[in-house]
Coordinates of C-alpha atoms in Angstrom, one line a residue:
M1 CA -16.6 89.6 35.6
Q2 CA -16.9 92.2 32.9
V3 CA -14.2 92.5 30.3
C4 CA -13.1 95.0 27.8
D5 CA -13.3 94.5 24.1
P6 CA -10.8 91.7 23.2
A7 CA -9.7 93.7 20.1
D8 CA -8.0 96.2 22.4
V9 CA -5.4 93.7 23.5
P10 CA -2.5 92.5 21.4
A11 CA -2.8 88.9 22.5
E12 CA -0.4 87.9 19.8
A13 CA 2.3 88.6 22.4
L14 CA 1.9 84.9 23.2
L15 CA 4.0 83.4 20.5
A16 CA 6.5 81.3 22.4
P17 CA 6.2 77.8 23.8
V18 CA 6.8 77.4 27.5
P19 CA 8.1 74.5 29.5
T20 CA 5.6 71.9 30.7
T21 CA 7.6 70.7 33.7
P22 CA 6.9 72.5 37.0
H23 CA 10.5 73.0 38.0
F24 CA 11.7 75.2 35.1
D25 CA 14.7 77.2 36.3
E26 CA 14.0 80.9 36.1
K27 CA 16.5 82.1 38.7
S28 CA 19.5 84.1 37.8
H29 CA 21.7 86.5 39.7
D30 CA 22.4 88.5 36.6
K31 CA 20.6 91.8 36.3
E32 CA 19.9 91.4 32.6
Q33 CA 17.5 88.5 33.1
G34 CA 14.1 89.2 31.5
P35 CA 10.7 87.8 32.5
A36 CA 9.9 84.3 31.2
T37 CA 6.4 83.7 32.6
D38 CA 3.1 83.3 30.8
Q39 CA 1.1 85.1 33.4
D40 CA -0.8 88.1 32.2
H41 CA -1.9 90.2 35.2
H42 CA -4.2 92.3 33.0
A43 CA -6.3 89.4 31.8
P44 CA -9.3 88.0 33.7
P45 CA -8.3 85.1 36.0
D46 CA -10.9 82.7 34.6
W47 CA -9.5 83.1 31.0
T48 CA -7.8 79.9 29.9
F49 CA -6.3 78.2 26.8
P50 CA -8.2 75.3 25.1
D51 CA -4.9 73.5 24.8
G52 CA -6.4 71.0 22.4
G53 CA -9.7 70.0 20.8
F54 CA -10.8 69.7 17.2
R55 CA -11.0 73.5 16.7
A56 CA -7.6 74.3 18.1
W57 CA -5.9 71.5 16.1
S58 CA -7.7 72.5 12.9
I59 CA -6.3 76.0 13.4
V60 CA -2.8 74.5 13.8
F61 CA -3.3 72.6 10.5
G62 CA -4.4 75.9 8.8
C63 CA -1.2 77.5 9.9
F64 CA 0.8 74.4 8.8
L65 CA -0.7 74.9 5.3
F66 CA 0.5 78.5 5.2
A67 CA 4.0 77.5 6.3
C68 CA 4.0 74.8 3.6
T69 CA 3.3 77.2 0.8
C70 CA 4.8 80.5 2.0
M71 CA 7.8 79.7 4.2
G72 CA 8.5 76.7 2.1
F73 CA 9.1 78.6 -1.1
G74 CA 12.5 79.9 0.0
L75 CA 13.7 76.3 0.3
V76 CA 12.1 75.3 -3.0
W77 CA 14.3 78.0 -4.6
G78 CA 17.2 75.5 -5.0
A79 CA 15.2 73.5 -7.6
L80 CA 14.1 76.6 -9.5
Q81 CA 17.6 78.1 -9.4
D82 CA 19.1 74.9 -11.0
Y83 CA 16.5 75.1 -13.8
Y84 CA 17.1 78.7 -14.5
H85 CA 20.8 78.2 -14.7
S86 CA 20.6 75.0 -16.8
H87 CA 17.8 76.0 -19.2
M88 CA 16.7 79.7 -19.1
F89 CA 19.8 81.7 -18.3
P90 CA 22.8 79.5 -18.8
E91 CA 25.2 82.4 -19.4
T92 CA 24.4 83.9 -16.0
S93 CA 26.5 82.8 -13.0
L94 CA 24.8 81.0 -10.1
S95 CA 25.8 83.7 -7.7
I96 CA 23.7 86.2 -9.7
I97 CA 20.7 83.9 -10.0
S98 CA 20.8 83.1 -6.3
L99 CA 20.3 86.8 -5.6
A100 CA 16.7 86.5 -6.7
G101 CA 16.0 83.9 -4.1
G102 CA 17.9 86.0 -1.6
L103 CA 15.9 89.1 -2.5
Q104 CA 12.7 87.2 -1.8
N105 CA 13.8 86.2 1.7
F106 CA 15.3 89.7 2.3
V107 CA 12.1 91.5 1.5
M108 CA 10.0 88.9 3.3
G109 CA 12.1 89.5 6.5
I110 CA 11.7 93.3 6.3
T111 CA 8.0 93.1 5.6
A112 CA 7.5 90.5 8.4
Y113 CA 8.7 92.9 11.0
L114 CA 6.3 95.6 9.9
A115 CA 3.4 93.1 9.5
G116 CA 3.9 91.8 13.0
G117 CA 3.3 95.3 14.5
I118 CA 0.4 96.0 12.2
G119 CA -1.2 92.7 13.0
D120 CA -0.8 93.4 16.8
R121 CA -2.7 96.6 16.3
Y122 CA -5.4 95.8 13.7
G123 CA -5.9 92.0 13.6
Y124 CA -4.5 89.1 11.7
K125 CA -6.9 87.4 9.3
K126 CA -7.4 90.3 6.9
M127 CA -3.6 90.8 6.7
I128 CA -3.1 87.1 5.9
A129 CA -5.8 87.2 3.3
L130 CA -4.2 90.2 1.6
S131 CA -0.8 88.3 1.8
C132 CA -2.3 85.3 0.0
F133 CA -4.0 87.4 -2.8
L134 CA -0.8 89.4 -3.5
A135 CA 1.4 86.3 -3.4
Y136 CA -0.9 84.5 -5.9
L137 CA -0.6 87.5 -8.3
S138 CA 3.1 87.5 -8.0
L139 CA 3.4 83.7 -8.8
L140 CA 1.0 84.1 -11.6
A141 CA 2.9 87.0 -13.1
S142 CA 6.2 85.1 -12.8
A143 CA 4.8 82.4 -15.2
F144 CA 5.2 84.9 -18.0
A145 CA 8.8 85.9 -17.2
T146 CA 11.3 85.8 -20.1
K147 CA 14.1 87.9 -18.6
L148 CA 16.1 87.5 -15.5
Y149 CA 14.9 90.8 -14.1
H150 CA 11.4 89.5 -14.4
I151 CA 12.4 86.7 -11.9
F152 CA 13.9 89.3 -9.6
L153 CA 10.8 91.4 -9.8
F154 CA 8.0 88.8 -9.4
Q155 CA 9.6 85.8 -7.5
G156 CA 12.0 88.1 -5.7
F157 CA 10.6 91.5 -4.6
F158 CA 6.8 91.2 -5.0
L159 CA 6.6 87.6 -3.7
G160 CA 8.8 88.4 -0.7
F161 CA 6.7 91.4 0.2
S162 CA 3.4 89.5 -0.2
Q163 CA 4.5 86.5 1.9
G164 CA 6.1 88.7 4.5
L165 CA 2.7 90.3 5.2
G166 CA 1.4 87.0 6.6
M167 CA 4.4 85.1 8.0
P168 CA 4.6 86.4 11.6
L169 CA 0.9 86.3 11.9
Y170 CA 0.1 82.7 11.1
M171 CA 3.2 81.8 13.2
S172 CA 1.5 83.5 16.2
I173 CA -2.0 82.1 16.0
P174 CA -1.4 78.6 17.5
S175 CA -0.1 80.3 20.7
Q176 CA -3.5 81.9 21.2
W177 CA -5.0 78.4 21.6
F178 CA -2.3 76.4 23.4
L179 CA -0.3 76.8 26.6
H180 CA 1.1 73.5 27.9
R181 CA 1.2 72.1 24.4
R182 CA 2.4 75.3 22.8
G183 CA 5.8 74.1 21.9
F184 CA 4.4 71.0 20.1
A185 CA 1.7 73.0 18.4
T186 CA 4.0 75.8 17.3
G187 CA 6.5 73.2 16.1
I188 CA 3.8 71.5 13.9
A189 CA 2.8 74.8 12.4
V190 CA 6.3 75.9 11.5
S191 CA 7.3 72.4 10.3
G192 CA 5.1 73.0 7.3
S193 CA 8.0 75.0 5.8
G194 CA 10.1 71.8 5.6
F195 CA 7.4 69.4 4.5
G196 CA 6.0 71.9 2.0
A197 CA 9.4 72.5 0.6
A198 CA 10.1 68.8 0.2
I199 CA 6.8 68.2 -1.7
G200 CA 7.2 71.5 -3.6
C201 CA 10.6 70.4 -4.9
L202 CA 9.2 67.2 -6.3
I203 CA 6.2 69.0 -7.9
V204 CA 8.2 71.9 -9.3
R205 CA 10.9 69.6 -10.7
Q206 CA 8.3 67.3 -12.5
L207 CA 6.3 70.2 -13.8
L208 CA 9.4 72.0 -15.2
T209 CA 10.6 68.9 -17.0
K210 CA 7.2 67.8 -18.3
V211 CA 5.2 71.0 -19.2
G212 CA 7.8 73.8 -19.2
F213 CA 8.3 76.8 -17.1
R214 CA 5.2 78.8 -18.0
N215 CA 2.7 76.0 -17.5
A216 CA 4.6 74.8 -14.4
M217 CA 4.2 78.2 -12.7
L218 CA 0.5 78.5 -13.8
V219 CA -0.2 75.1 -12.2
Y220 CA 2.0 75.9 -9.1
S221 CA 0.2 79.2 -8.5
S222 CA -3.2 77.7 -8.8
M223 CA -2.3 75.0 -6.3
H224 CA -1.3 77.6 -3.9
A225 CA -4.5 79.6 -4.3
F226 CA -6.6 76.5 -3.5
I227 CA -4.5 75.7 -0.4
W228 CA -4.7 79.2 0.9
I229 CA -8.5 79.3 0.5
V230 CA -8.8 76.2 2.6
A231 CA -6.3 77.5 5.2
L232 CA -8.1 80.8 5.5
F233 CA -11.3 79.0 6.4
L234 CA -9.4 77.0 9.1
I235 CA -7.6 79.7 11.0
K236 CA -9.2 81.9 13.6
E237 CA -7.9 84.5 16.0
R238 CA -8.5 84.2 19.7
R239 CA -7.6 87.4 21.5
R240 CA -7.0 87.5 25.2
P241 CA -9.5 89.8 27.0
Q242 CA -8.4 92.5 29.4
S243 CA -9.8 93.0 32.9
V244 CA -11.9 96.1 33.6
G245 CA -9.7 98.8 35.1
A246 CA -6.5 97.2 34.0
P247 CA -4.1 99.7 32.3
R248 CA -3.8 99.3 28.6
R249 CA -0.4 97.9 27.6
P250 CA 1.6 100.2 25.3
Q251 CA 2.4 99.0 21.8
R252 CA 6.2 98.7 21.3
W253 CA 8.4 97.9 18.2
L254 CA 11.2 96.7 20.4
P255 CA 11.6 95.4 24.0
E256 CA 11.1 98.0 26.7
R257 CA 14.7 97.5 27.8
I258 CA 17.4 97.0 25.1
N259 CA 20.3 95.2 26.7
G260 CA 23.2 92.9 25.9
Q261 CA 20.9 89.9 25.6
F262 CA 19.0 91.6 22.8
Y263 CA 22.1 92.5 20.9
S264 CA 23.5 89.0 21.5
V265 CA 20.5 87.2 19.9
A266 CA 20.2 89.7 17.1
A267 CA 23.9 89.4 16.2
S268 CA 23.7 85.6 16.3
I269 CA 20.9 85.4 13.8
F270 CA 22.4 88.1 11.6
L271 CA 25.7 86.3 11.2
A272 CA 24.6 82.7 11.1
L273 CA 22.1 83.3 8.3
F274 CA 24.9 84.2 5.9
G275 CA 25.8 80.5 6.0
Y276 CA 22.5 78.7 6.6
L277 CA 21.0 78.7 3.1
S278 CA 24.0 77.4 1.2
P279 CA 23.1 73.7 1.4
F280 CA 19.6 74.4 0.2
Y281 CA 20.7 76.6 -2.7
Y282 CA 23.6 74.5 -3.9
S283 CA 22.5 70.9 -3.1
S284 CA 21.4 70.1 -6.7
T285 CA 24.5 71.7 -8.2
F286 CA 26.7 69.6 -5.8
V287 CA 24.8 66.4 -6.8
K288 CA 25.3 67.1 -10.6
Q289 CA 29.1 67.6 -10.1
Y290 CA 29.8 64.6 -7.9
V291 CA 27.2 62.1 -9.3
P292 CA 27.5 62.9 -13.1
S293 CA 26.0 59.5 -13.9
L294 CA 22.5 60.8 -13.0
D295 CA 20.2 62.0 -15.7
Q296 CA 20.4 65.8 -15.4
D297 CA 16.6 66.1 -15.5
S298 CA 15.9 63.2 -13.1
L299 CA 14.2 63.7 -9.8
L300 CA 17.2 62.0 -8.2
V301 CA 19.1 65.3 -8.7
V302 CA 16.8 67.1 -6.3
G303 CA 16.5 64.0 -4.1
P304 CA 18.9 65.2 -1.4
L305 CA 17.2 68.6 -1.3
V306 CA 13.8 66.9 -0.9
V307 CA 15.2 64.8 2.0
M308 CA 16.8 67.8 3.6
N309 CA 13.5 69.8 3.5
F310 CA 11.5 66.8 4.8
C311 CA 13.9 66.3 7.7
A312 CA 13.8 70.0 8.4
G313 CA 10.1 69.6 9.0
I314 CA 10.7 66.7 11.4
G315 CA 13.4 68.7 13.1
R316 CA 11.2 71.7 13.6
I317 CA 8.5 69.6 15.3
S318 CA 11.1 68.1 17.6
A319 CA 12.6 71.5 18.4
G320 CA 9.8 72.6 20.6
T321 CA 10.0 69.4 22.7
L322 CA 13.8 69.6 22.9
A323 CA 13.5 73.2 24.0
D324 CA 11.1 72.2 26.8
T325 CA 13.6 69.5 27.9
F326 CA 17.0 71.2 27.5
G327 CA 16.1 74.9 27.4
P328 CA 15.4 77.0 24.3
I329 CA 18.6 79.0 24.2
N330 CA 20.7 75.8 24.6
V331 CA 18.9 74.2 21.6
F332 CA 19.1 77.4 19.6
F333 CA 22.9 77.4 20.1
S334 CA 23.2 73.8 19.2
S335 CA 21.3 74.3 15.9
F336 CA 23.7 76.9 14.6
F337 CA 26.8 75.2 16.0
F338 CA 26.2 71.7 14.7
G339 CA 24.6 72.9 11.5
G340 CA 27.8 74.9 10.7
L341 CA 30.1 72.0 11.9
F342 CA 28.3 69.5 9.6
Q343 CA 28.8 71.9 6.6
I344 CA 32.6 72.0 7.3
V345 CA 33.5 68.5 8.3
I346 CA 30.9 66.4 6.3
W347 CA 29.4 68.1 3.3
P348 CA 32.5 68.7 1.1
F349 CA 33.7 65.1 1.6
C350 CA 30.4 63.6 0.4
K351 CA 31.4 62.2 -3.0
S352 CA 28.7 59.6 -3.5
Y353 CA 24.9 59.8 -3.7
A354 CA 24.4 57.9 -0.5
S355 CA 26.8 60.1 1.5
I356 CA 25.1 63.2 0.2
M357 CA 21.8 61.8 1.4
V358 CA 23.3 61.2 4.9
Y359 CA 24.5 64.8 5.1
S360 CA 21.1 66.1 3.9
V361 CA 19.4 64.1 6.7
L362 CA 21.7 65.5 9.4
N363 CA 21.5 69.1 8.2
G364 CA 17.8 69.0 7.9
L365 CA 17.2 67.4 11.3
V366 CA 19.6 69.7 13.3
G367 CA 20.6 72.8 11.3
C368 CA 17.0 74.1 11.0
W369 CA 15.9 74.0 14.6
F370 CA 16.5 77.7 15.1
I371 CA 13.6 78.8 12.9
S372 CA 10.9 77.6 15.3
L373 CA 13.0 78.6 18.4
I374 CA 13.3 82.3 17.6
P375 CA 10.0 83.2 19.3
V376 CA 10.8 80.8 22.2
V377 CA 14.2 82.4 22.9
C378 CA 12.6 85.9 22.7
A379 CA 9.9 85.0 25.2
N380 CA 12.5 83.4 27.5
L381 CA 14.6 86.6 27.5
F382 CA 12.2 89.5 27.0
G383 CA 8.8 88.3 28.3
L384 CA 5.5 88.1 26.4
D385 CA 4.4 91.7 25.9
N386 CA 4.4 92.5 22.1
L387 CA 6.3 89.3 21.5
S388 CA 5.2 88.9 17.9
T389 CA 6.6 92.3 17.1
I390 CA 9.9 91.5 18.8
T391 CA 10.0 88.1 17.0
G392 CA 9.4 90.0 13.8
F393 CA 12.5 92.1 14.5
M394 CA 14.6 88.9 14.9
I395 CA 13.1 87.6 11.7
L396 CA 14.3 90.9 10.2
M397 CA 17.8 90.0 11.3
N398 CA 17.5 87.1 8.9
A399 CA 17.2 89.4 5.9
P400 CA 20.8 90.4 5.1
G401 CA 22.1 86.9 5.2
Q402 CA 19.1 85.6 3.2
L403 CA 19.8 88.3 0.6
A404 CA 23.6 88.0 0.3
G405 CA 24.6 84.7 1.9
G406 CA 23.9 82.4 -1.0
S407 CA 25.5 84.8 -3.5
I408 CA 28.7 85.1 -1.4
S409 CA 28.8 81.3 -1.3
G410 CA 28.5 81.2 -5.1
V411 CA 31.2 83.8 -5.6
I412 CA 33.6 81.8 -3.3
L413 CA 32.7 78.6 -5.1
N414 CA 33.4 80.0 -8.6
S415 CA 36.5 82.0 -7.7
S416 CA 38.0 78.9 -6.0
G417 CA 37.6 76.8 -9.1
R418 CA 34.6 74.7 -7.8
K419 CA 36.4 73.8 -4.5
W420 CA 33.5 73.1 -2.3
W421 CA 35.5 73.0 0.9
A422 CA 36.2 76.7 0.4
M423 CA 32.5 77.5 0.2
T424 CA 31.6 75.3 3.1
L425 CA 34.4 76.7 5.3
Y426 CA 32.8 80.1 4.8
S427 CA 29.1 79.1 5.2
G428 CA 29.7 76.7 8.0
G429 CA 32.1 79.1 9.7
M430 CA 29.4 81.9 9.7
M431 CA 26.9 79.6 11.4
I432 CA 29.4 78.7 14.1
V433 CA 30.3 82.3 14.7
G434 CA 26.6 83.1 15.0
A435 CA 26.3 80.3 17.6
L436 CA 29.1 81.8 19.6
F437 CA 27.4 85.2 19.7
V438 CA 24.3 83.8 21.4
L439 CA 26.5 82.6 24.3
Y440 CA 26.4 86.0 25.9
A441 CA 22.6 85.9 26.2
R442 CA 22.8 82.3 27.4
F443 CA 25.2 82.8 30.3
S444 CA 23.8 86.2 31.3
K445 CA 20.5 84.3 31.7
D446 CA 22.1 81.6 33.9
R447 CA 25.9 81.2 34.4
R448 CA 25.6 77.4 35.2
I449 CA 26.9 75.3 32.3
W450 CA 24.3 72.6 32.5
A451 CA 21.3 74.9 33.3
R452 CA 18.2 74.4 31.3
V453 CA 17.9 77.8 29.7

């Protein structure tokens, strides 16, 4: 059978994991249900997924490295923020400093939406290489920062823009190589953000205390450059070919049919992200307040943050398997709901180092599932066409909360006289409200309470 040029087809619409069991429930009597199949009637029937092998797993490892260094930076910000507040800008409030980390995430989210569409049209690897080059320059330039606005400029705006160019692209590549193991493979790739953040916190903290800010950022940026070169050699696109005579699928920036399910998921992410980052941003500050016996420059100060990030990596690997077992929307809801509940009923009552560690484990394991489930939920509701672009839009919904959520938490904390329950009531409450908003999409997909959706 003859096939067209693979470059004509945006195969990156294959981002989401699918269930491996043959009895997955796709029936619903509601008219808003979208397609959730992986069949592509425009592709040749003999085209298959490798679903394993050395080459496929090496590509997953390359994407894992990108997630470690790019997606993980936002979670390392807590260690940098604490250093800035303690040593470089002690007269500046935490709520202002946290805006720089929020700006990085905000710009990354906006850029990711645009980059997803551009990658669908023109290819991935060149865009990822450009992302790495610009991100290296941003980190390198930040080493010479002496003013707070330098941090906002280089570690906020420019770094967010640079990393956003590549994020939705390396998240998509594993799905070109896996079908039945797609959930596991995607989970491994995205889990790099947690593991990378955990290791990054340790490295950054040690470098800052031993060699100072400028040398620390010079070493940190050089490490990233080396890792990105290795990762670029590992990754490879695998575009799905199109059968001769099959109509070319139109490129879209949004689903073909915008309905209540779309608004439900978008609103859920938009609201919940206003509370999600607070534990990562303020963990070190919390430890210093309630465990004052610790050396302020000790690694133990960032210990709970490291554990939280490490557990987030484990949680994101397990999220794909849990989604295959219980349904992606169900697990997505649980991540927001229990992540918010843990903030309200556990975090403010942790007054010892051991109890802070327990909370860090719970929040990391459960509260971070949703990151790797966004593409899964989108595929379940809206189908596979242009999926990386739709996923990019949902990542865009992260941006306002990532920009302002941490700062709002800081304002509440300061204005309440360092009453942590006030801050966690806000941040945890926003996650729970976000969880409730996704219930419309959940029950319009299948009204049965115990359905695997």
